[in-house]
Structures are given as C-alpha cells and as structure tokens.
mmCIF file of C-alpha atoms in Angstrom:
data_model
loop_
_atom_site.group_PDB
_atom_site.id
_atom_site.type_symbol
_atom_site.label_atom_id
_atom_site.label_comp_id
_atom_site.label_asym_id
_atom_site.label_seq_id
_atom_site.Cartn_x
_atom_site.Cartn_y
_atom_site.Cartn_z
ATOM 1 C CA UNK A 264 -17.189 -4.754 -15.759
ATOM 2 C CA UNK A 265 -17.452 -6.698 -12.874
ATOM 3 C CA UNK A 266 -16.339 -4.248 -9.993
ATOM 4 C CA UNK A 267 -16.218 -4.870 -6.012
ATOM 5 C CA UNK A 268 -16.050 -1.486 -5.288
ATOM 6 C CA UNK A 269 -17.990 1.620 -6.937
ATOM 7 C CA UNK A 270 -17.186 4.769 -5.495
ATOM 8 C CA UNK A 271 -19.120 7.935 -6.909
ATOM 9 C CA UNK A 272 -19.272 11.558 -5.904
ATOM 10 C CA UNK A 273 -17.913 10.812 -2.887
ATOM 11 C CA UNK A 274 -17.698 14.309 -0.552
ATOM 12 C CA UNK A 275 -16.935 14.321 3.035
ATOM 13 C CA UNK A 276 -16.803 17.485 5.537
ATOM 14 C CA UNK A 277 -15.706 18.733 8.556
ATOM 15 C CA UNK A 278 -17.118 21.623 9.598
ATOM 16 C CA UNK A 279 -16.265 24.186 7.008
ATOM 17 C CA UNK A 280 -13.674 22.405 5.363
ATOM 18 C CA UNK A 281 -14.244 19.657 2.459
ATOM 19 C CA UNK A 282 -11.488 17.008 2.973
ATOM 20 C CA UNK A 283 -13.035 14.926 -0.293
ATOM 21 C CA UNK A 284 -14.186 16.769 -3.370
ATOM 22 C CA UNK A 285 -16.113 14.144 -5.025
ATOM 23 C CA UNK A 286 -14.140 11.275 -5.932
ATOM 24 C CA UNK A 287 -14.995 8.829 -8.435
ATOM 25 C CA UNK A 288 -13.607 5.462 -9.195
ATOM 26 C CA UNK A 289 -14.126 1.503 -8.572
ATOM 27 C CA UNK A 290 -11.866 -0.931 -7.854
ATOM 28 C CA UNK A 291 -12.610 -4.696 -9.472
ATOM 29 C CA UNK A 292 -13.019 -7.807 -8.604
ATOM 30 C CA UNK A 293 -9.862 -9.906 -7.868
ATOM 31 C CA UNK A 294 -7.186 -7.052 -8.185
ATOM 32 C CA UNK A 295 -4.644 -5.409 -5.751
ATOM 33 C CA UNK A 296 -5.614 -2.020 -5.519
ATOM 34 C CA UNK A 297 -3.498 0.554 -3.925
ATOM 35 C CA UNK A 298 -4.711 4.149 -2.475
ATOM 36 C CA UNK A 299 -2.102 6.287 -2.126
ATOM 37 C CA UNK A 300 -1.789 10.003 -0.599
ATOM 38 C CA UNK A 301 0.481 11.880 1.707
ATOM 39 C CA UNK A 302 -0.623 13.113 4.701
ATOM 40 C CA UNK A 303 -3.627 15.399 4.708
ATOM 41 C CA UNK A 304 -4.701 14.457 1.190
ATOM 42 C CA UNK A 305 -7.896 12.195 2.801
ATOM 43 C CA UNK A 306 -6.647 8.300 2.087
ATOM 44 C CA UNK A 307 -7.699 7.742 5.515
ATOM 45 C CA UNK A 308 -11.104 9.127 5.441
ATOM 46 C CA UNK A 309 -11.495 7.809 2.046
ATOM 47 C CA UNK A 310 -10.906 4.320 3.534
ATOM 48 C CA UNK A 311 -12.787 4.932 6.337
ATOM 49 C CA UNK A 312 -15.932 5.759 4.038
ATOM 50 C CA UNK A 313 -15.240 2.508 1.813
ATOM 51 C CA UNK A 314 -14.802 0.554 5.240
ATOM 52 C CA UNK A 315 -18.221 1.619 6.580
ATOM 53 C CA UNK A 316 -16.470 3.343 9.581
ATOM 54 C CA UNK A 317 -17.094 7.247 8.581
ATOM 55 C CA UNK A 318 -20.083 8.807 7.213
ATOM 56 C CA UNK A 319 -19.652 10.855 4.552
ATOM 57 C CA UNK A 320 -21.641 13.906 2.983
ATOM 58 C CA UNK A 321 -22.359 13.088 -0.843
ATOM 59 C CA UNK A 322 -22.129 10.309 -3.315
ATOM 60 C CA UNK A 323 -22.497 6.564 -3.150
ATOM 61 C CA UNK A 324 -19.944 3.564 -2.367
ATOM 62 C CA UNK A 325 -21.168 0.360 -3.554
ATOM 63 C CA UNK A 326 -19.360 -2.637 -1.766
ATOM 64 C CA UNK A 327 -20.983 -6.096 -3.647
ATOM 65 C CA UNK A 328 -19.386 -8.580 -0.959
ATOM 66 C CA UNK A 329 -18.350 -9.529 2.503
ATOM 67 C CA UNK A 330 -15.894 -7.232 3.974
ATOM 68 C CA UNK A 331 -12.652 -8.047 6.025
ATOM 69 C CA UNK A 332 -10.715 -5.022 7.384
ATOM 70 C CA UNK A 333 -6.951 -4.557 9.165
ATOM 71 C CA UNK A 334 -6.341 -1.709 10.794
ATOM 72 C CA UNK A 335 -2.969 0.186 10.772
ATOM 73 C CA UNK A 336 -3.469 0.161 14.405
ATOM 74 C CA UNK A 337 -5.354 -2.351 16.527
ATOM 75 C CA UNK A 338 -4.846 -4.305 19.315
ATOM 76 C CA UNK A 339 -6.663 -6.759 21.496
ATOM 77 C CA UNK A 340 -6.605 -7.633 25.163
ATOM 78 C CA UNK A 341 -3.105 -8.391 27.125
ATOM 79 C CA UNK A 342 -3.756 -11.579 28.153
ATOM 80 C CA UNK A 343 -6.108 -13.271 25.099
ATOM 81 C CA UNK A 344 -4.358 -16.065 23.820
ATOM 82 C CA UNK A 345 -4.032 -16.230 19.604
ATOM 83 C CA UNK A 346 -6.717 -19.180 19.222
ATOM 84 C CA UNK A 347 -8.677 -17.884 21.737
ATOM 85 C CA UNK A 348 -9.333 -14.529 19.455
ATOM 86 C CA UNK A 349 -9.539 -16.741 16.237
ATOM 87 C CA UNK A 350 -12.632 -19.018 17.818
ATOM 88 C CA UNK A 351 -13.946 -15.685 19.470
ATOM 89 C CA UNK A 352 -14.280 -13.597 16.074
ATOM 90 C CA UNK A 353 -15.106 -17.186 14.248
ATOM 91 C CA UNK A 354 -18.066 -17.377 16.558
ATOM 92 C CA UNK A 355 -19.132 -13.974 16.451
ATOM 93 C CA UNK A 356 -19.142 -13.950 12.467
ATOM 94 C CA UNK A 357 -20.871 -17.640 12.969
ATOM 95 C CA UNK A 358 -17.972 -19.264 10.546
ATOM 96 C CA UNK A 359 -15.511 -21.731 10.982
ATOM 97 C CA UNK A 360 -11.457 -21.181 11.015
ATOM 98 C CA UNK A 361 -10.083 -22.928 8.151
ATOM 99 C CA UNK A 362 -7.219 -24.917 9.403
ATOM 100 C CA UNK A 363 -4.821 -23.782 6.452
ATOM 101 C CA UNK A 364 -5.356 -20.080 6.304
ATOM 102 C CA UNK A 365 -4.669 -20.601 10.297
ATOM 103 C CA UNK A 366 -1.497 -22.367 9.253
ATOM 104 C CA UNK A 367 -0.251 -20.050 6.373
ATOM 105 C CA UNK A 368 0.325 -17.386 8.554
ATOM 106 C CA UNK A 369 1.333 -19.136 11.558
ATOM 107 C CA UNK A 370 -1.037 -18.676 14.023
ATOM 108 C CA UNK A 371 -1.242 -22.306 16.080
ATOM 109 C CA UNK A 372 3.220 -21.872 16.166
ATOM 110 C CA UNK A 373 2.161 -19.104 18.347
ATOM 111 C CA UNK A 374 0.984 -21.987 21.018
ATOM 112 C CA UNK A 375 -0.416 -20.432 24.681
ATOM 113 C CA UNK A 376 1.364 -17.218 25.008
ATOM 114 C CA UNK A 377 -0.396 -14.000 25.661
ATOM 115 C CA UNK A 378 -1.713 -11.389 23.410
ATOM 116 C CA UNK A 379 1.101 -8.833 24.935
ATOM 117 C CA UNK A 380 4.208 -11.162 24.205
ATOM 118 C CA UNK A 381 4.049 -11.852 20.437
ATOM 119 C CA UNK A 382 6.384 -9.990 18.504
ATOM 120 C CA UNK A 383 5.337 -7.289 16.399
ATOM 121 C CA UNK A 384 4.995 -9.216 13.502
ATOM 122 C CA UNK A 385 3.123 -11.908 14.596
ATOM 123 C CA UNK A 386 0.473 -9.003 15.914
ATOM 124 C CA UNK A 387 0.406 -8.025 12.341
ATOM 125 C CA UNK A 388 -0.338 -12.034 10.954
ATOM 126 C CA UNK A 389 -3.011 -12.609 13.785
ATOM 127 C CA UNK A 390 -4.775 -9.519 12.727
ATOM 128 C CA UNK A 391 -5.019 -10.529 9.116
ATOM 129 C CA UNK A 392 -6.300 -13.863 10.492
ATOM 130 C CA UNK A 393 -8.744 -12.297 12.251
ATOM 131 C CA UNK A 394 -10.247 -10.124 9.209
ATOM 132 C CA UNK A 395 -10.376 -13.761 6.964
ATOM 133 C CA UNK A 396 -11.720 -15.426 10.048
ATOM 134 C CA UNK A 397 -15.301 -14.262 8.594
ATOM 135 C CA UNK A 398 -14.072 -15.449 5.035
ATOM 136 C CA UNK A 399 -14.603 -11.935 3.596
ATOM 137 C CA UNK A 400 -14.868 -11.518 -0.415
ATOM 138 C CA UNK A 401 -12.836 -8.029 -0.107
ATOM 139 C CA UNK A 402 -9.812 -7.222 2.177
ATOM 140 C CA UNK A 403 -8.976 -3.988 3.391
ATOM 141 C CA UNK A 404 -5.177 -3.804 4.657
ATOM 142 C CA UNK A 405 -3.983 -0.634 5.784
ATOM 143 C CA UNK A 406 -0.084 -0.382 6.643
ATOM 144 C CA UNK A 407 -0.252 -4.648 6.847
ATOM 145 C CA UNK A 408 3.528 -4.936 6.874
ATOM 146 C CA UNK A 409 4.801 -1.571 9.182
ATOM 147 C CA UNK A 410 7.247 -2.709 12.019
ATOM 148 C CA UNK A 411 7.776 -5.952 10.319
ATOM 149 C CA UNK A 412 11.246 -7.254 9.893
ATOM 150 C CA UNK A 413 12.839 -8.330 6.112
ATOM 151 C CA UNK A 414 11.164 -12.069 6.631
ATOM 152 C CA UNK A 415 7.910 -11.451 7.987
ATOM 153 C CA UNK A 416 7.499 -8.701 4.944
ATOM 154 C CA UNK A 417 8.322 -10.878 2.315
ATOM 155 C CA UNK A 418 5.990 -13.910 4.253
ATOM 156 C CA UNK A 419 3.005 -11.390 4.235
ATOM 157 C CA UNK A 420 3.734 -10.615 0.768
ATOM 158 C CA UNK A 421 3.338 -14.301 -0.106
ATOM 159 C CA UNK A 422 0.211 -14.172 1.489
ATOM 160 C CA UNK A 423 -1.639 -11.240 -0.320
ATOM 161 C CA UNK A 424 -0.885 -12.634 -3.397
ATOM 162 C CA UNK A 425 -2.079 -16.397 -2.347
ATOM 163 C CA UNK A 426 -5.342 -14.227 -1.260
ATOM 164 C CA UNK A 427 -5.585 -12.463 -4.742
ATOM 165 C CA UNK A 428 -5.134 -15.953 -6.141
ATOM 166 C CA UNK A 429 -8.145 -17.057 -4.359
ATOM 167 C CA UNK A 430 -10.161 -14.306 -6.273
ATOM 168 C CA UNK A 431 -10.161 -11.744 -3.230
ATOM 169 C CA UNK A 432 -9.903 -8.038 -3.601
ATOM 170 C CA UNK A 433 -7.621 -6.642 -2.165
ATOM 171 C CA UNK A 434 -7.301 -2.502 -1.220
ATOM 172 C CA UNK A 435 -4.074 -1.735 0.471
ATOM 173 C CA UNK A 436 -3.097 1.492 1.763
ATOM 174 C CA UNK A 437 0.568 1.857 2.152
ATOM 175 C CA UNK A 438 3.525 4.524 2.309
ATOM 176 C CA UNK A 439 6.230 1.499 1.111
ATOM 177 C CA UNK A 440 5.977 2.474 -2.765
ATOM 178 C CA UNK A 441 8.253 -0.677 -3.649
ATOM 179 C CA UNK A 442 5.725 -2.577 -1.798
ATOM 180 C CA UNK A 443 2.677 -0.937 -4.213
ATOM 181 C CA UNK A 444 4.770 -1.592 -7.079
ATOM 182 C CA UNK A 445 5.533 -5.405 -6.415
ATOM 183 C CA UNK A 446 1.991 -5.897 -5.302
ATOM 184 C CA UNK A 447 -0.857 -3.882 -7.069
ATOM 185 C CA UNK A 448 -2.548 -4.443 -10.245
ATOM 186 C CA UNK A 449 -3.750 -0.605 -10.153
ATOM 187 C CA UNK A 450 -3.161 2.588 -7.483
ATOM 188 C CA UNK A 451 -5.344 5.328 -6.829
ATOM 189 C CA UNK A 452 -3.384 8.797 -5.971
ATOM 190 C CA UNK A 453 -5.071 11.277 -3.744
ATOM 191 C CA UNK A 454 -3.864 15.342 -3.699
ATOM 192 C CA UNK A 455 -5.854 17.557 -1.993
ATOM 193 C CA UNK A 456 -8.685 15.357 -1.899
ATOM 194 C CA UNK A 457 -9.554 14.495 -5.473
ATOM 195 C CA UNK A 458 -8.273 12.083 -7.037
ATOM 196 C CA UNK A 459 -5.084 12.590 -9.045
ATOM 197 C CA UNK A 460 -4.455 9.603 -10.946
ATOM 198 C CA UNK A 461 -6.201 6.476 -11.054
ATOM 199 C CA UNK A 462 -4.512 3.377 -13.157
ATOM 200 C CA UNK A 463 -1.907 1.060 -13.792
ATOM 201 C CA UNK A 464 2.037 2.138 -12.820
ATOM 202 C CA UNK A 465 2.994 2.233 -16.667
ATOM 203 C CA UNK A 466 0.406 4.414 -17.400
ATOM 204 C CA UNK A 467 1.721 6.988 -14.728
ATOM 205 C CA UNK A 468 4.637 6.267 -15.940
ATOM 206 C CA UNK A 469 3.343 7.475 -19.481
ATOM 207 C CA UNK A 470 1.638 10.439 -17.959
ATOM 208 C CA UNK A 471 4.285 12.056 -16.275
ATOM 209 C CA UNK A 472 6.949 10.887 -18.968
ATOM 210 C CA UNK A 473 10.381 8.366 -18.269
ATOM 211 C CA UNK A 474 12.552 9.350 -15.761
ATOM 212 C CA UNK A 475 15.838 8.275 -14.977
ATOM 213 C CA UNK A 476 18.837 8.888 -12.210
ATOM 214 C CA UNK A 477 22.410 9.344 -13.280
ATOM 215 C CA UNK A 478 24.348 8.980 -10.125
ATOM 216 C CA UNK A 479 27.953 9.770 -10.858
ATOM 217 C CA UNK A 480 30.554 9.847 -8.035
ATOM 218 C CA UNK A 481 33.801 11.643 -8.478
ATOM 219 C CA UNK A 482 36.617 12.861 -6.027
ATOM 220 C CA UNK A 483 34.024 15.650 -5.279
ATOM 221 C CA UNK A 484 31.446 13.062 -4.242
ATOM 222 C CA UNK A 485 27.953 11.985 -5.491
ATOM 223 C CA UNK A 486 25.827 14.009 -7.715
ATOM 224 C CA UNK A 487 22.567 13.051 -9.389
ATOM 225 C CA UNK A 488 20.960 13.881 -12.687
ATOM 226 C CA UNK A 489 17.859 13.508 -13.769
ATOM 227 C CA UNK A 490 16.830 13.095 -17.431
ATOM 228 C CA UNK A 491 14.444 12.145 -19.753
ATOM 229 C CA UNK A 492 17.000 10.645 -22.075
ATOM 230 C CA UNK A 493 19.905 9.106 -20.906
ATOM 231 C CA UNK A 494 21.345 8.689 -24.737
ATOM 232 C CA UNK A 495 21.319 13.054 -24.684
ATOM 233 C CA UNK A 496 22.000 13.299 -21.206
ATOM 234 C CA UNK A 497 25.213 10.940 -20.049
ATOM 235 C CA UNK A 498 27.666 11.896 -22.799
ATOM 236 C CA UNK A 499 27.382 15.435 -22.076
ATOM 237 C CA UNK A 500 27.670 14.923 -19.034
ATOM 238 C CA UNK A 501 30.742 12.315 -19.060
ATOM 239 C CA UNK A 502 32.307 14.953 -21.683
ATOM 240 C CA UNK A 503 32.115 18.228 -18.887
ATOM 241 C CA UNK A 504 34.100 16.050 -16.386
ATOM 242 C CA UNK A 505 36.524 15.182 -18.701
ATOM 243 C CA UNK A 506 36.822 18.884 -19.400
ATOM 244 C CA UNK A 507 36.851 19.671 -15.891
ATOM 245 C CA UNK A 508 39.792 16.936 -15.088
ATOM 246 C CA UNK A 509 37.263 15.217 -12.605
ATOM 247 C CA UNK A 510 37.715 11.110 -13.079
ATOM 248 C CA UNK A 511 35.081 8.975 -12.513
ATOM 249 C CA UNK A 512 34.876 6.644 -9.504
ATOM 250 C CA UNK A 513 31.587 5.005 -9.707
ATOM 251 C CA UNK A 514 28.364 4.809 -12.200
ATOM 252 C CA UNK A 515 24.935 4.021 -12.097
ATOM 253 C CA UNK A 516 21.475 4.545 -13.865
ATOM 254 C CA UNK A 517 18.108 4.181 -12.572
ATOM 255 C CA UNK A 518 14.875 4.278 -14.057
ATOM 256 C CA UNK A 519 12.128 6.568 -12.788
ATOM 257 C CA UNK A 520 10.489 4.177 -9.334
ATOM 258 C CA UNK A 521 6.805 4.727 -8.248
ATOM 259 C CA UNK A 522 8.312 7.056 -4.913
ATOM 260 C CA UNK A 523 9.787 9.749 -8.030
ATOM 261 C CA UNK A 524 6.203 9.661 -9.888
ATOM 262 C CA UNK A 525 4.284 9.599 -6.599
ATOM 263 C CA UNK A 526 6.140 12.425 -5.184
ATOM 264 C CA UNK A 527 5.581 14.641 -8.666
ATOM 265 C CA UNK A 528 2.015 14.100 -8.973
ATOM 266 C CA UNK A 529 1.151 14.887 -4.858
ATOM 267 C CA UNK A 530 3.379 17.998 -5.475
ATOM 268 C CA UNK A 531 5.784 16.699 -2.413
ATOM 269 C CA UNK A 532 9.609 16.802 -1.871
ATOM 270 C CA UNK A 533 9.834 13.907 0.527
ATOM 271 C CA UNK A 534 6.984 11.771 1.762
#
C-alpha cells in the first residue's frame, strides 16, 4: 500500500501517567483522514507526535513527504499585512506563492489591512495559505473551520476537497462530526489512548450495528426512541398511543449519524 503516514507502537508519557498506549495505524496517500477523540483521550498529543512538535516515548511515525500544518490556534503579528506573511513564509521555505491557491481562498481580496482586522474567517483561510505556501505533500488541519460562519465553512470545505483532488493527504482533527462525515475517506477514534476504531464510517456503522431515532411529538411533547429496527419498533409504538388516546402531531425517523456512533464507542453522553 502506498501510505503517507505509518504510525507504530506509538507510546507517549508524562510523568507516571501513559497518555498513548501504543497506537498503530497509517493513513494513505491522497485520503481525508479524520482523528477523532474527546477530551483527554490524546488526539492532541497524537497529532502533535505525527506533526513533529512532541516527542514521544516508543514506536515509530513514518511521514514519506513534505509537511504543511494549521494549528487550531495561531496567530501572527497585529500589524503584518496578508501578502506580507505569504512572501515571508514563501521565502523562508525558499518556494514561490502560486497565484491560484492565493486566489482560491481569497487572500489578495484581503488588500492592505492589518493582521488584527480580518475577520475570523479570513484568519482561518490565511493560515491554510500559509501551511501550502511551502507546497507540502501532507496537510495537517486541526479545527480548520471553528468560528467560521455558514459561507466561509462550506468555502473551506470546497477547498479540502480541491486539495485531496490534487493528490494531498489530508489529516483533520475536528469535533464537527457532520463535517468528518461529508469530508473523510476514513476516521481514526481515540478512547483512553488506544485506538478504538480505525476505518471507514459504514464499517462503524457495521460494528456497532444500525441505529435509528423515532422522534414522535404528541400533546405531551417530544419523545425519542431508539431502535435497531424501525419495521418492529414504530408500530408498537404508534399502537400504545393509540391505546393511550395520545394523537400524533408530528413524525420523523433518523438514521444512526457519526455524533450517535462516536459517542458509543468513546463511552460519552455528550461531547
């Protein structure tokens, strides 16, 4: 297989306590790869050992490419202008801004103002430009799209997938499962750091079996059911409130989303 990232035995310590417990798996070449975990489980020390930023205490990671990282929180000085950070990092990594990448995520409509008046979301688009400024071969992008309004989320969207298009790899961490489940190929799910579940969403999905939500509002308000089998589980349930006189105002059925799955295997109520 031809894999951009090869991640074996991988242990990390602090002090007494092992945060990761000797993870194993690769992510390939040219996919979206998600790594999930809720707080505490060790995404961001996992990341942080993939990303060369954190030394860790056993096993290997093999990284066969340039590297381009975006931090969930960065920030550069108040008064740089956009361009003038784009020619700085482009002449630090010795490369060349490419006019279109530049222009795909808006950077020049950002003209002369300062570093401290762009919005949130431009922040966010000059940040990724400055991790493909040294044309990496794998992308790290952790939280790309938090504080970002409807637009600028589905824009950046557009823009992963034009990267993945280009044959990058991709590894995003985020807590937006819809987000995972519109963009990744594969997601990685740390608990307790090990690694959980490592695969495709419809073979989670297979793992922990279908789910699905009968929400069913009546005079007495909502109420929601969960099933494995809505065929068993909505006539019984339309037939006890008959019984009970109760008349249905309003009916809907979802299938089991990434969040329900996510939630079961990490052993959490809420994220």
């Amino acid at each position: 297989m031809n894999y951009a990232i090869q991640v074996q035995g991988l242990k990390k310590r602090y002090g007494s306590r092992t945060v990761l417990k000797g993870l194993d798996f690769h992510i390939e070449t040219g996919e979206i790869f998600a790594l999930l975990g809720v707080n505490g489980a060790g995404k961001t020390t996992t990341l942080e050992c993939m990303e060369g930023l954190r030394s860790y205490d056993g096993g290997t990671v093999s990284i066969h490419g340039k590297t381009g990282i975006q931090l969930q929180s960065s920030s550069l000085p108040a008064h740089i202008r956009p361009m003038e950070a784009v020619h700085l990092f482009a002449k630090w990594n010795r490369t060349i801004p490419e006019p279109s990448m530049l222009e795909a995520l808006g950077i020049p409509g950002m003209g002369k103002r300062h570093y401290e008046q762009l919005s949130t979301g431009q922040k966010r688009r000059l940040h990724l430009a400055l991790a493909l400024v040294r044309k990496p071969d794998i992308l790290f992008l952790d939280e790309p799209t938090t504080g970002l309004d409807v637009e600028g989320r589905i824009s950046l969207h557009a823009q992963i997938r034009n990267l993945r298009d280009q044959g990058k790899t991709i590894v995003l961490a985020s807590h937006d499962m819809a987000e995972v489940e519109t963009l990744c190929q594969r997601i990685g799910v740390l608990k307790d750091g090990a690694l959980a579940f490592c695969g495709t969403v419809p073979e989670l999905t297979k793992r922990l079996g279908k789910k699905y939500l009968i929400h069913i509002r009546t005079i007495r308000g909502k109420e929601t059911y969960e099933t494995g089998s809505i065929e068993e589980k909505l006539p019984a349930l339309l037939q006890e409130l008959k019984q009970k006189g109760l008349e249905i105002l309003d009916l809907t059925v979802d299938r089991g989303t990434l969040e329900q799955h996510f939630l079961e295997l990490s052993g959490k109520e809420t994220l």
